[in-house]
Coordinates of C-alpha atoms in Angstrom, one line a residue:
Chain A
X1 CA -11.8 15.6 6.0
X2 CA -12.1 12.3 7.3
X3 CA -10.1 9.6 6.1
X4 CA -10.6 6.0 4.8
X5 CA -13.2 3.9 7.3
X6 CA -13.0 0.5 7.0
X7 CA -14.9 -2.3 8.8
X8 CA -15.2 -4.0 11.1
X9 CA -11.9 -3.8 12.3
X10 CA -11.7 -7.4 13.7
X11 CA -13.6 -10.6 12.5
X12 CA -13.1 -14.3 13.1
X13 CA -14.6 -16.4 11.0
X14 CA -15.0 -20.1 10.6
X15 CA -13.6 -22.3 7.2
X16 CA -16.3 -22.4 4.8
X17 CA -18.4 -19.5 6.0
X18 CA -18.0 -16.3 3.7
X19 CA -17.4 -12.8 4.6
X20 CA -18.1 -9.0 3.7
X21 CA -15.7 -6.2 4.5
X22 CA -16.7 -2.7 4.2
X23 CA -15.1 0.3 3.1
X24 CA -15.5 4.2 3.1
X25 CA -13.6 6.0 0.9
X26 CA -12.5 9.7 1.7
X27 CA -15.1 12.1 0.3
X28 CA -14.3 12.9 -3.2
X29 CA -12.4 10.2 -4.0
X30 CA -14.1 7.4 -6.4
X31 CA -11.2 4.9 -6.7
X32 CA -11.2 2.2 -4.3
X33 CA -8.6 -0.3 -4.4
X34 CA -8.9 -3.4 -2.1
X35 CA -5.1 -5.2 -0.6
X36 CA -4.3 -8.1 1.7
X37 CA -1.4 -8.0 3.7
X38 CA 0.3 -11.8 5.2
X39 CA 3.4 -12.3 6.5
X40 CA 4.1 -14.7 4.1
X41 CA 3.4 -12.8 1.1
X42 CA 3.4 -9.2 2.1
X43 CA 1.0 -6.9 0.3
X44 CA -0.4 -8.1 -2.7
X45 CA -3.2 -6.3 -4.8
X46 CA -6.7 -7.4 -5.1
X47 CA -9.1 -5.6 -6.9
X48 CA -9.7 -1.5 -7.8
X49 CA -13.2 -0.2 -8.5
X50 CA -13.9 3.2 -10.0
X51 CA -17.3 5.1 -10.1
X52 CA -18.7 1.6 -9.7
X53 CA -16.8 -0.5 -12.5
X54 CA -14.0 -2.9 -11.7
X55 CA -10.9 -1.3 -13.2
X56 CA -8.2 -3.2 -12.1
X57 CA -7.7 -7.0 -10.9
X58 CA -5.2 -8.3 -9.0
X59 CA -4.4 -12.2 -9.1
X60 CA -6.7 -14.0 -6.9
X61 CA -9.8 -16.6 -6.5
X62 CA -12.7 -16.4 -7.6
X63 CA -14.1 -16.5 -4.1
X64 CA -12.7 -12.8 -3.7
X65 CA -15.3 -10.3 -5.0
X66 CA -16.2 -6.9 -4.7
X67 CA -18.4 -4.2 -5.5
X68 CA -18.4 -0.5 -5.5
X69 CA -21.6 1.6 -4.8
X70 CA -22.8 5.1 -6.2
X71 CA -21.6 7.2 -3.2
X72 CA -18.3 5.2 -3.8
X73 CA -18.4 3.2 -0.5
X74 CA -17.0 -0.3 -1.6
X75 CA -17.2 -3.8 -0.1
X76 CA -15.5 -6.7 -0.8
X77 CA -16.8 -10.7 -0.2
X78 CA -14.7 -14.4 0.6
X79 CA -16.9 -16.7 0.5
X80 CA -15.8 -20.5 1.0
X81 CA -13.4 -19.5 3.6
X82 CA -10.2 -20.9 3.7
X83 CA -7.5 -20.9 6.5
X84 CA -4.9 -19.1 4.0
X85 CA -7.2 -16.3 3.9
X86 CA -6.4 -15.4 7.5
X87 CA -4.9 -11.8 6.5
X88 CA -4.9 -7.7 7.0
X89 CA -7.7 -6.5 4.3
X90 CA -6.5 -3.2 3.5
X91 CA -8.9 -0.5 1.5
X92 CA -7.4 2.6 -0.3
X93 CA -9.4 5.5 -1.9
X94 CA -7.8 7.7 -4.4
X95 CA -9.0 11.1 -6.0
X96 CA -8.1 9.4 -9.8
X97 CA -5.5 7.1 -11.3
X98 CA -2.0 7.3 -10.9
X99 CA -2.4 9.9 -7.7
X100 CA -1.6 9.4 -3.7
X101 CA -3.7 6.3 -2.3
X102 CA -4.8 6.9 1.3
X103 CA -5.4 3.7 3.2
X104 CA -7.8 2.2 6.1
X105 CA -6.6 0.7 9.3
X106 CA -7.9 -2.5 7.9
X107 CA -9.9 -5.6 8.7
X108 CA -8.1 -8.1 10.3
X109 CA -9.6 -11.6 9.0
X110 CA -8.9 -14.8 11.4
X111 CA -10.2 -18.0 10.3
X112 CA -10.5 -20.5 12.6
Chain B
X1 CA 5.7 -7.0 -15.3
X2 CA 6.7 -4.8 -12.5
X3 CA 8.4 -5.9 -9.3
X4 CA 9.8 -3.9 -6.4
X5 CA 12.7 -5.0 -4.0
X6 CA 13.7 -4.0 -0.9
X7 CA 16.4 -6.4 0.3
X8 CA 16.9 -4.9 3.7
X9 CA 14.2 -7.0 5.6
X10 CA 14.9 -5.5 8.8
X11 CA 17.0 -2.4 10.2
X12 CA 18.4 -1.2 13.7
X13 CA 19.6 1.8 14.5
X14 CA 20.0 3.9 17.7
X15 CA 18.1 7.3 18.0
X16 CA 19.8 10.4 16.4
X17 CA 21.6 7.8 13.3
X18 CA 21.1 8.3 10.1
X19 CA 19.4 5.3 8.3
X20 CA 18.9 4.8 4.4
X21 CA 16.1 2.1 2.9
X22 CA 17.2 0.9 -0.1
X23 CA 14.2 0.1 -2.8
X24 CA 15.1 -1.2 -6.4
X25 CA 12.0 -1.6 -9.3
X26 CA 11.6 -3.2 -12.2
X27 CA 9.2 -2.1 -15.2
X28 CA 8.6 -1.9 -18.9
X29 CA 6.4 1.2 -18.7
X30 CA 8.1 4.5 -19.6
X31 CA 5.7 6.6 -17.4
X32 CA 5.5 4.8 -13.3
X33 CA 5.1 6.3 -10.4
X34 CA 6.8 5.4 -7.0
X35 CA 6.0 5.8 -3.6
X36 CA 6.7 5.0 -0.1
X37 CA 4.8 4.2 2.6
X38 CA 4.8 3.7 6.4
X39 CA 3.0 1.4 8.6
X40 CA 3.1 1.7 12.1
X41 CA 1.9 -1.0 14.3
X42 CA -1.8 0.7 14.1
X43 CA -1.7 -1.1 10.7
X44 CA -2.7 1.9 8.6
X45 CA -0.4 2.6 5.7
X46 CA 0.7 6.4 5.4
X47 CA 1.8 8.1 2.5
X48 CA 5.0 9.7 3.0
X49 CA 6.0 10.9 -1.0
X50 CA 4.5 10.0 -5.0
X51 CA 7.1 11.0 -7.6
X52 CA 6.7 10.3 -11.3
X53 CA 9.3 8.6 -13.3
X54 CA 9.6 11.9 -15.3
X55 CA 11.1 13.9 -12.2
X56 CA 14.3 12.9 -11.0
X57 CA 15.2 15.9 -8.8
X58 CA 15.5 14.7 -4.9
X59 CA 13.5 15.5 -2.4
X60 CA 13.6 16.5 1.4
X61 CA 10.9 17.0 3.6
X62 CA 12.0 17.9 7.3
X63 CA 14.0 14.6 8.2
X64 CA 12.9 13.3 5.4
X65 CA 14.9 12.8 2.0
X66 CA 14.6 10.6 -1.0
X67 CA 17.0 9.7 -3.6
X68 CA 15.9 8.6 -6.9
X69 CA 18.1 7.4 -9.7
X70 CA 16.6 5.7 -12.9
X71 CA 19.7 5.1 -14.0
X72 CA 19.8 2.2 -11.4
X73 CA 16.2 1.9 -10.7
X74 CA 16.3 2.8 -7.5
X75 CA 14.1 4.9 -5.3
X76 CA 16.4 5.4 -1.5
X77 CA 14.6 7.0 1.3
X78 CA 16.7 8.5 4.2
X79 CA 15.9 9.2 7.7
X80 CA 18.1 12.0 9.3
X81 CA 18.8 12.4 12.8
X82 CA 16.0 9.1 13.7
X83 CA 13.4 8.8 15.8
X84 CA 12.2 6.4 18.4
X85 CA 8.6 7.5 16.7
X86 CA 10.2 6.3 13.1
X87 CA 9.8 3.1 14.0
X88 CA 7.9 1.3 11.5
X89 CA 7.4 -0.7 8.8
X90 CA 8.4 1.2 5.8
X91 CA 7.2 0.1 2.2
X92 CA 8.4 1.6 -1.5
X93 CA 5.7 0.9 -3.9
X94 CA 5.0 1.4 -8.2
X95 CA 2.2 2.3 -10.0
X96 CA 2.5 2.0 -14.5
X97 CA 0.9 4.3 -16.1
X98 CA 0.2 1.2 -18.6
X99 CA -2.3 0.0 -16.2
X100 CA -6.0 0.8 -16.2
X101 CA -6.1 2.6 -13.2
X102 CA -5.1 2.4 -9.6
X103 CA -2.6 -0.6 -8.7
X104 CA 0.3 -0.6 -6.5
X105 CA 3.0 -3.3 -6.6
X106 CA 4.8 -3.3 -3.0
X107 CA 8.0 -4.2 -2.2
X108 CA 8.1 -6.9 1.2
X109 CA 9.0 -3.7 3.7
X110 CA 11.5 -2.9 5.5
X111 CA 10.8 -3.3 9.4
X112 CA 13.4 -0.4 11.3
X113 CA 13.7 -0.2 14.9
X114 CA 15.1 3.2 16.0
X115 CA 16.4 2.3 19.4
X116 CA 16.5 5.2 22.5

């Protein structure tokens, strides 16, 4: 089975431009849950989408959006780019709630 | 609201010790699930064990062993006989059954070094 594909796997962006990250869950599994990982303030949840619904969100702008599609692929959007948002963008798929969460190698976002 | 800790930021060891990381949770929920996870420097964040705040029985897995006790909120994972391949940052996460679906709250990580 393969696991969770995430892309790209490197981007550098510029402050103001905006940004879509993909993610491929692992076949079967319909939750996909969306983290960004700084040094500063570690792992920190951003949003969870579930046969296409957003089920869970975490604390974050506006400018941090995602969207989930019927084959359960997900992406997720910055727009308005800030320097802050320089981070590791993490993508997990789980079979259903409360159960394992396998993760991506990530997207790791530079802004410039 | 839920919070994990793990106060140990960063751990060296030399290959063959023993090593314990320590992880202490807070929540309300009477139903949570912890985990812990590694991250090597690929970045990608493995599952290494999921147990439910009804099942307090230990478990080992190879090298692997984990302590949990709710009586002190904690959830200890130990690493018998280490290896240079260990060497990783290791994360203890919860989940509450209160919330609507999928969410982990991590703890900061615990960076070890096992040392050849």
């Amino acid at each position: 089975k393969a696991g969770v594909t995430q892309t790209p796997r490197y981007l550098i962006k510029t402050r103001g431009q905006q940004v879509t990250l993909s993610c491929s869950p692992i076949s079967g599994h319909r939750s996909v849950s969306w983290y960004q990982q700084t040094p500063g303030q570690g792992l920190q949840f951003l949003f969870e989408y579930f046969s296409e619904t957003q089920r869970n969100k975490g604390n974050f702008p506006g400018r941090f959006s995602g969207r989930q599609f019927s084959n359960s692929r997900s992406e997720m959007n910055v727009s308005t780019l800030e320097l802050g948002d320089s981070a590791l963008y993490l993508c997990a798929s789980s079979e259903v709630r409360d159960t394992e969460a396998f993760f991506g190698q990530g997207t790791r976002l530079t802004v410039v | 609201a839920q919070k994990v800790t793990q106060a140990q930021t960063e751990i060296s060891v030399v290959e063959k010790e023993d090593v314990t990381l320590d992880c202490v949770y807070e929540t309300r929920d009477t139903t949570y699930y912890l985990f812990w996870y590694k991250q090597p420097p690929s970045g990608e964040l493995v599952f290494l064990i999921r147990r439910n705040s009804f099942d307090e029985q230990n478990e080992i897995s190879g090298r692997y062993s984990w302590n949990f006790q709710k009586s002190t909120s904690s959830f200890n994972f130990t690493i018998t006989a280490s290896q240079v391949v260990d060497s990783a940052v290791y994360f203890c996460a919860l989940s509450e059954r209160g919330n609507a679906g999928n969410m982990l709250t991590f703890g900061g990580g615990t960076r070890l070094m096992v040392k050849p």
